[in-house]
Amino acid sequence: MIKHIDSGDLLSQVTVSNGTAYLSGQVAFDSRGADFPTQAAEVFGRIDALLEKAGTDRSRLLTATVWLADLGHFAGFNELWRHWLGVHGRPARATVKADLVLPGLLIEIQVTAAVGD
């Protein structure tokens, strides 16, 4: 069974299938144009909320893809990432530089997570 969560005209924010939650890329819509730590905090909060809706949490992350508008934020992102994950396991991760779709966005993160036992 496939479950779509927070679906719109173009995409679902989360799709759950066969014990895995697939999140769409999350960006800082509310804090667009703000500094990098503020945008990262909003993205982490969005991910947490969507994982909860899918019946899982960040402790069950399998993979993450991170897009940064400026690789100058890479070291700072790693510190924020460590803090957000805390004692939880470290998912497989890729981090790349990219032009993000909306002006003022500095970061986008897409994750997959295990759901259930």
CSV table of N, CA and C in Angstrom, one decimal:
chain,number,residue,atom,x,y,z
A,1,MET,N,0.8,-1.2,0.0
A,1,MET,CA,0.0,0.0,0.0
A,1,MET,C,0.9,1.2,0.0
A,2,ILE,N,0.5,2.2,-0.8
A,2,ILE,CA,1.2,3.5,-0.8
A,2,ILE,C,0.3,4.6,-0.2
A,3,LYS,N,0.9,5.3,0.7
A,3,LYS,CA,0.2,6.4,1.4
A,3,LYS,C,0.9,7.7,1.1
A,4,HIS,N,0.1,8.7,0.6
A,4,HIS,CA,0.6,10.1,0.3
A,4,HIS,C,0.2,11.0,1.4
A,5,ILE,N,1.1,11.8,1.9
A,5,ILE,CA,0.8,12.7,3.1
A,5,ILE,C,1.1,14.1,2.6
A,6,ASP,N,0.2,15.0,2.9
A,6,ASP,CA,0.3,16.4,2.5
A,6,ASP,C,0.5,16.5,1.0
A,7,SER,N,-0.5,16.0,0.3
A,7,SER,CA,-0.4,16.0,-1.2
A,7,SER,C,-0.9,17.3,-1.7
A,8,GLY,N,-0.3,17.7,-2.8
A,8,GLY,CA,-0.8,18.9,-3.5
A,8,GLY,C,-1.0,18.6,-5.0
A,9,ASP,N,-1.1,19.6,-5.8
A,9,ASP,CA,-1.2,19.4,-7.3
A,9,ASP,C,0.0,18.8,-7.9
A,10,LEU,N,1.2,19.0,-7.4
A,10,LEU,CA,2.4,18.6,-8.1
A,10,LEU,C,3.1,17.4,-7.4
A,11,LEU,N,2.9,17.3,-6.0
A,11,LEU,CA,3.7,16.4,-5.3
A,11,LEU,C,3.1,16.1,-3.9
A,12,SER,N,3.6,15.1,-3.3
A,12,SER,CA,3.3,14.8,-1.9
A,12,SER,C,4.5,15.2,-1.1
A,13,GLN,N,4.3,15.7,0.1
A,13,GLN,CA,5.5,16.1,1.0
A,13,GLN,C,6.1,14.8,1.5
A,14,VAL,N,5.3,13.7,1.6
A,14,VAL,CA,5.8,12.4,2.1
A,14,VAL,C,5.0,11.3,1.4
A,15,THR,N,5.7,10.3,0.9
A,15,THR,CA,5.1,9.1,0.4
A,15,THR,C,5.7,7.9,1.2
A,16,VAL,N,4.7,7.1,1.7
A,16,VAL,CA,5.1,5.9,2.5
A,16,VAL,C,4.8,4.7,1.8
A,17,SER,N,5.7,3.8,1.7
A,17,SER,CA,5.5,2.5,1.0
A,17,SER,C,6.5,1.5,1.5
A,18,ASN,N,5.9,0.3,1.8
A,18,ASN,CA,6.8,-0.9,2.2
A,18,ASN,C,7.7,-0.5,3.3
A,19,GLY,N,7.2,0.2,4.3
A,19,GLY,CA,8.0,0.5,5.5
A,19,GLY,C,9.1,1.6,5.4
A,20,THR,N,8.9,2.4,4.3
A,20,THR,CA,9.9,3.5,4.1
A,20,THR,C,9.1,4.8,3.8
A,21,ALA,N,9.5,5.8,4.5
A,21,ALA,CA,9.0,7.2,4.2
A,21,ALA,C,10.0,8.0,3.4
A,22,TYR,N,9.5,8.5,2.2
A,22,TYR,CA,10.2,9.3,1.3
A,22,TYR,C,9.8,10.7,1.4
A,23,LEU,N,10.6,11.6,1.9
A,23,LEU,CA,10.2,13.0,2.0
A,23,LEU,C,10.7,13.8,0.7
A,24,SER,N,9.8,14.7,0.3
A,24,SER,CA,10.2,15.7,-0.7
A,24,SER,C,11.3,16.6,-0.2
A,25,GLY,N,12.0,17.2,-1.0
A,25,GLY,CA,13.0,18.2,-0.5
A,25,GLY,C,12.4,19.3,0.3
A,26,GLN,N,12.9,19.6,1.4
A,26,GLN,CA,12.4,20.6,2.3
A,26,GLN,C,13.3,21.9,2.3
A,27,VAL,N,12.6,23.0,2.2
A,27,VAL,CA,13.3,24.3,2.2
A,27,VAL,C,12.7,25.2,3.2
A,28,ALA,N,13.3,26.3,3.4
A,28,ALA,CA,12.9,27.3,4.5
A,28,ALA,C,12.0,28.4,3.9
A,29,PHE,N,10.7,28.0,3.6
A,29,PHE,CA,9.8,29.0,3.0
A,29,PHE,C,9.6,30.1,3.9
A,30,ASP,N,9.4,29.9,5.2
A,30,ASP,CA,9.1,31.0,6.2
A,30,ASP,C,10.2,31.9,6.4
A,31,SER,N,11.5,31.3,6.4
A,31,SER,CA,12.6,32.2,6.7
A,31,SER,C,13.5,32.4,5.5
A,32,ARG,N,12.9,32.3,4.3
A,32,ARG,CA,13.7,32.5,3.1
A,32,ARG,C,14.3,33.9,3.2
A,33,GLY,N,15.6,34.0,2.9
A,33,GLY,CA,16.3,35.3,2.9
A,33,GLY,C,17.0,35.5,4.3
A,34,ALA,N,16.7,34.7,5.3
A,34,ALA,CA,17.3,34.7,6.6
A,34,ALA,C,18.7,34.1,6.5
A,35,ASP,N,19.5,34.2,7.6
A,35,ASP,CA,20.8,33.6,7.6
A,35,ASP,C,20.7,32.0,7.6
A,36,PHE,N,21.9,31.4,7.3
A,36,PHE,CA,21.9,30.0,7.1
A,36,PHE,C,21.5,29.2,8.3
A,37,PRO,N,21.9,29.5,9.6
A,37,PRO,CA,21.4,28.7,10.7
A,37,PRO,C,19.9,28.8,10.9
A,38,THR,N,19.3,29.9,10.6
A,38,THR,CA,17.9,30.1,10.8
A,38,THR,C,17.2,29.2,9.7
A,39,GLN,N,17.6,29.2,8.5
A,39,GLN,CA,17.0,28.4,7.4
A,39,GLN,C,17.2,26.9,7.7
A,40,ALA,N,18.4,26.5,8.2
A,40,ALA,CA,18.6,25.1,8.5
A,40,ALA,C,17.7,24.7,9.6
A,41,ALA,N,17.5,25.5,10.6
A,41,ALA,CA,16.6,25.1,11.8
A,41,ALA,C,15.2,24.9,11.3
A,42,GLU,N,14.7,25.8,10.4
A,42,GLU,CA,13.4,25.6,9.8
A,42,GLU,C,13.3,24.3,9.0
A,43,VAL,N,14.3,24.0,8.2
A,43,VAL,CA,14.2,22.8,7.4
A,43,VAL,C,14.2,21.6,8.3
A,44,PHE,N,15.1,21.6,9.4
A,44,PHE,CA,15.1,20.5,10.3
A,44,PHE,C,13.7,20.3,11.0
A,45,GLY,N,13.1,21.4,11.3
A,45,GLY,CA,11.7,21.4,11.9
A,45,GLY,C,10.7,20.8,11.0
A,46,ARG,N,10.8,21.2,9.7
A,46,ARG,CA,9.8,20.7,8.7
A,46,ARG,C,10.0,19.2,8.6
A,47,ILE,N,11.3,18.7,8.5
A,47,ILE,CA,11.5,17.3,8.4
A,47,ILE,C,11.0,16.6,9.6
A,48,ASP,N,11.2,17.1,10.8
A,48,ASP,CA,10.7,16.4,12.0
A,48,ASP,C,9.2,16.3,12.0
A,49,ALA,N,8.5,17.4,11.6
A,49,ALA,CA,7.1,17.3,11.5
A,49,ALA,C,6.5,16.3,10.5
A,50,LEU,N,7.2,16.3,9.3
A,50,LEU,CA,6.7,15.3,8.3
A,50,LEU,C,7.0,13.9,8.7
A,51,LEU,N,8.2,13.7,9.3
A,51,LEU,CA,8.5,12.3,9.8
A,51,LEU,C,7.4,11.8,10.8
A,52,GLU,N,7.0,12.7,11.7
A,52,GLU,CA,6.0,12.4,12.7
A,52,GLU,C,4.7,12.0,12.0
A,53,LYS,N,4.3,12.8,11.0
A,53,LYS,CA,3.1,12.5,10.3
A,53,LYS,C,3.2,11.1,9.6
A,54,ALA,N,4.4,10.7,9.2
A,54,ALA,CA,4.6,9.4,8.6
A,54,ALA,C,4.8,8.3,9.6
A,55,GLY,N,4.8,8.6,10.8
A,55,GLY,CA,4.9,7.5,11.9
A,55,GLY,C,6.3,7.1,12.2
A,56,THR,N,7.3,8.1,12.0
A,56,THR,CA,8.7,7.8,12.3
A,56,THR,C,9.4,9.0,12.8
A,57,ASP,N,10.7,9.0,12.9
A,57,ASP,CA,11.4,10.2,13.4
A,57,ASP,C,12.9,10.1,12.9
A,58,ARG,N,13.6,11.1,13.3
A,58,ARG,CA,15.0,11.3,12.7
A,58,ARG,C,15.9,10.2,13.2
A,59,SER,N,15.6,9.4,14.2
A,59,SER,CA,16.4,8.3,14.7
A,59,SER,C,16.4,7.2,13.7
A,60,ARG,N,15.4,7.2,12.7
A,60,ARG,CA,15.2,6.1,11.8
A,60,ARG,C,15.6,6.5,10.3
A,61,LEU,N,16.4,7.6,10.2
A,61,LEU,CA,16.8,8.1,8.9
A,61,LEU,C,17.7,7.0,8.2
A,62,LEU,N,17.5,6.8,7.0
A,62,LEU,CA,18.3,5.9,6.1
A,62,LEU,C,19.2,6.7,5.2
A,63,THR,N,18.7,7.7,4.6
A,63,THR,CA,19.5,8.5,3.7
A,63,THR,C,19.1,10.0,3.8
A,64,ALA,N,20.1,10.8,3.3
A,64,ALA,CA,19.8,12.3,3.2
A,64,ALA,C,20.6,12.8,2.1
A,65,THR,N,19.9,13.7,1.3
A,65,THR,CA,20.6,14.5,0.3
A,65,THR,C,20.4,16.0,0.7
A,66,VAL,N,21.6,16.7,0.7
A,66,VAL,CA,21.6,18.1,1.1
A,66,VAL,C,22.1,18.9,-0.1
A,67,TRP,N,21.4,19.9,-0.4
A,67,TRP,CA,21.8,20.9,-1.4
A,67,TRP,C,22.1,22.2,-0.7
A,68,LEU,N,23.3,22.7,-1.0
A,68,LEU,CA,23.7,24.0,-0.4
A,68,LEU,C,23.9,25.0,-1.5
A,69,ALA,N,23.3,26.2,-1.4
A,69,ALA,CA,23.5,27.3,-2.4
A,69,ALA,C,25.0,27.8,-2.4
A,70,ASP,N,25.6,27.6,-1.2
A,70,ASP,CA,27.0,28.1,-1.1
A,70,ASP,C,27.8,27.1,-0.3
A,71,LEU,N,28.8,26.5,-0.9
A,71,LEU,CA,29.6,25.5,-0.1
A,71,LEU,C,30.4,26.1,1.0
A,72,GLY,N,30.4,27.4,1.1
A,72,GLY,CA,31.0,28.1,2.3
A,72,GLY,C,30.2,27.7,3.6
A,73,HIS,N,29.0,27.2,3.4
A,73,HIS,CA,28.2,26.8,4.6
A,73,HIS,C,28.4,25.4,5.0
A,74,PHE,N,29.2,24.7,4.3
A,74,PHE,CA,29.4,23.2,4.5
A,74,PHE,C,29.8,22.9,5.9
A,75,ALA,N,30.9,23.5,6.4
A,75,ALA,CA,31.4,23.2,7.8
A,75,ALA,C,30.3,23.6,8.8
A,76,GLY,N,29.7,24.7,8.6
A,76,GLY,CA,28.6,25.1,9.6
A,76,GLY,C,27.5,24.2,9.5
A,77,PHE,N,27.1,23.7,8.3
A,77,PHE,CA,26.0,22.7,8.2
A,77,PHE,C,26.4,21.5,9.0
A,78,ASN,N,27.6,21.0,8.8
A,78,ASN,CA,28.0,19.8,9.5
A,78,ASN,C,27.8,19.9,11.0
A,79,GLU,N,28.1,21.0,11.6
A,79,GLU,CA,27.9,21.2,13.1
A,79,GLU,C,26.4,21.2,13.4
A,80,LEU,N,25.6,21.9,12.6
A,80,LEU,CA,24.2,21.9,12.8
A,80,LEU,C,23.6,20.5,12.7
A,81,TRP,N,24.1,19.8,11.7
A,81,TRP,CA,23.6,18.4,11.4
A,81,TRP,C,23.9,17.5,12.6
A,82,ARG,N,25.2,17.6,13.1
A,82,ARG,CA,25.6,16.8,14.3
A,82,ARG,C,24.6,17.1,15.5
A,83,HIS,N,24.4,18.4,15.7
A,83,HIS,CA,23.5,18.8,16.8
A,83,HIS,C,22.1,18.2,16.6
A,84,TRP,N,21.6,18.4,15.4
A,84,TRP,CA,20.2,17.9,15.2
A,84,TRP,C,20.1,16.4,15.3
A,85,LEU,N,21.0,15.7,14.8
A,85,LEU,CA,20.9,14.2,14.9
A,85,LEU,C,21.2,13.7,16.4
A,86,GLY,N,22.0,14.5,17.1
A,86,GLY,CA,22.3,14.1,18.5
A,86,GLY,C,22.9,12.7,18.6
A,87,VAL,N,22.3,11.9,19.4
A,87,VAL,CA,22.9,10.5,19.6
A,87,VAL,C,22.4,9.5,18.6
A,88,HIS,N,21.5,9.9,17.7
A,88,HIS,CA,21.0,9.0,16.7
A,88,HIS,C,22.0,8.6,15.7
A,89,GLY,N,21.8,7.5,15.0
A,89,GLY,CA,22.7,7.0,14.0
A,89,GLY,C,22.8,8.0,12.9
A,90,ARG,N,23.9,7.9,12.1
A,90,ARG,CA,24.1,8.7,11.0
A,90,ARG,C,23.7,8.1,9.7
A,91,PRO,N,22.7,8.7,9.0
A,91,PRO,CA,22.3,8.1,7.7
A,91,PRO,C,23.3,8.3,6.6
A,92,ALA,N,23.2,7.5,5.6
A,92,ALA,CA,24.0,7.8,4.4
A,92,ALA,C,23.7,9.2,3.9
A,93,ARG,N,24.7,10.0,3.4
A,93,ARG,CA,24.4,11.3,3.1
A,93,ARG,C,25.2,11.8,1.9
A,94,ALA,N,24.6,12.6,1.0
A,94,ALA,CA,25.3,13.3,0.0
A,94,ALA,C,25.1,14.8,0.2
A,95,THR,N,26.1,15.6,-0.1
A,95,THR,CA,25.9,17.1,0.0
A,95,THR,C,26.5,17.7,-1.2
A,96,VAL,N,25.7,18.5,-1.9
A,96,VAL,CA,26.2,19.1,-3.2
A,96,VAL,C,25.8,20.6,-3.2
A,97,LYS,N,26.5,21.3,-4.0
A,97,LYS,CA,26.2,22.7,-4.3
A,97,LYS,C,25.2,22.8,-5.4
A,98,ALA,N,24.2,23.6,-5.2
A,98,ALA,CA,23.2,23.7,-6.3
A,98,ALA,C,22.5,25.1,-6.2
A,99,ASP,N,22.1,25.6,-7.4
A,99,ASP,CA,21.2,26.7,-7.5
A,99,ASP,C,19.8,26.3,-7.1
A,100,LEU,N,19.3,26.8,-6.0
A,100,LEU,CA,18.0,26.4,-5.5
A,100,LEU,C,16.9,27.2,-6.2
A,101,VAL,N,15.7,26.7,-6.3
A,101,VAL,CA,14.7,27.2,-7.2
A,101,VAL,C,14.2,28.6,-6.8
A,102,LEU,N,14.2,28.9,-5.6
A,102,LEU,CA,13.7,30.3,-5.2
A,102,LEU,C,14.8,31.2,-4.7
A,103,PRO,N,14.8,32.4,-5.0
A,103,PRO,CA,15.8,33.3,-4.5
A,103,PRO,C,15.8,33.4,-3.0
A,104,GLY,N,16.9,33.5,-2.4
A,104,GLY,CA,17.0,33.6,-0.9
A,104,GLY,C,17.1,32.3,-0.2
A,105,LEU,N,16.9,31.2,-0.9
A,105,LEU,CA,17.0,29.9,-0.3
A,105,LEU,C,18.5,29.5,-0.2
A,106,LEU,N,18.9,29.0,0.9
A,106,LEU,CA,20.3,28.6,1.1
A,106,LEU,C,20.5,27.1,1.3
A,107,ILE,N,19.4,26.4,1.6
A,107,ILE,CA,19.6,24.9,1.9
A,107,ILE,C,18.3,24.2,1.5
A,108,GLU,N,18.4,23.0,1.0
A,108,GLU,CA,17.3,22.0,0.8
A,108,GLU,C,17.8,20.7,1.3
A,109,ILE,N,16.9,19.9,1.9
A,109,ILE,CA,17.2,18.6,2.4
A,109,ILE,C,16.1,17.6,2.1
A,110,GLN,N,16.5,16.5,1.5
A,110,GLN,CA,15.5,15.4,1.2
A,110,GLN,C,16.0,14.2,2.0
A,111,VAL,N,15.1,13.5,2.7
A,111,VAL,CA,15.5,12.3,3.5
A,111,VAL,C,14.5,11.1,3.2
A,112,THR,N,15.0,9.9,3.5
A,112,THR,CA,14.2,8.7,3.6
A,112,THR,C,14.4,8.2,5.0
A,113,ALA,N,13.3,7.5,5.5
A,113,ALA,CA,13.4,7.0,6.8
A,113,ALA,C,12.6,5.7,6.9
A,114,ALA,N,13.0,4.8,7.8
A,114,ALA,CA,12.3,3.5,8.0
A,114,ALA,C,11.0,3.9,8.9
A,115,VAL,N,10.0,3.1,8.6
A,115,VAL,CA,8.7,3.3,9.3
A,115,VAL,C,8.4,1.9,9.9
A,116,GLY,N,7.9,1.9,11.1
A,116,GLY,CA,7.5,0.6,11.7
A,116,GLY,C,8.7,-0.1,12.3
A,117,ASP,N,8.4,-1.4,12.6
A,117,ASP,CA,9.5,-2.2,13.2
A,117,ASP,C,10.5,-2.6,12.2
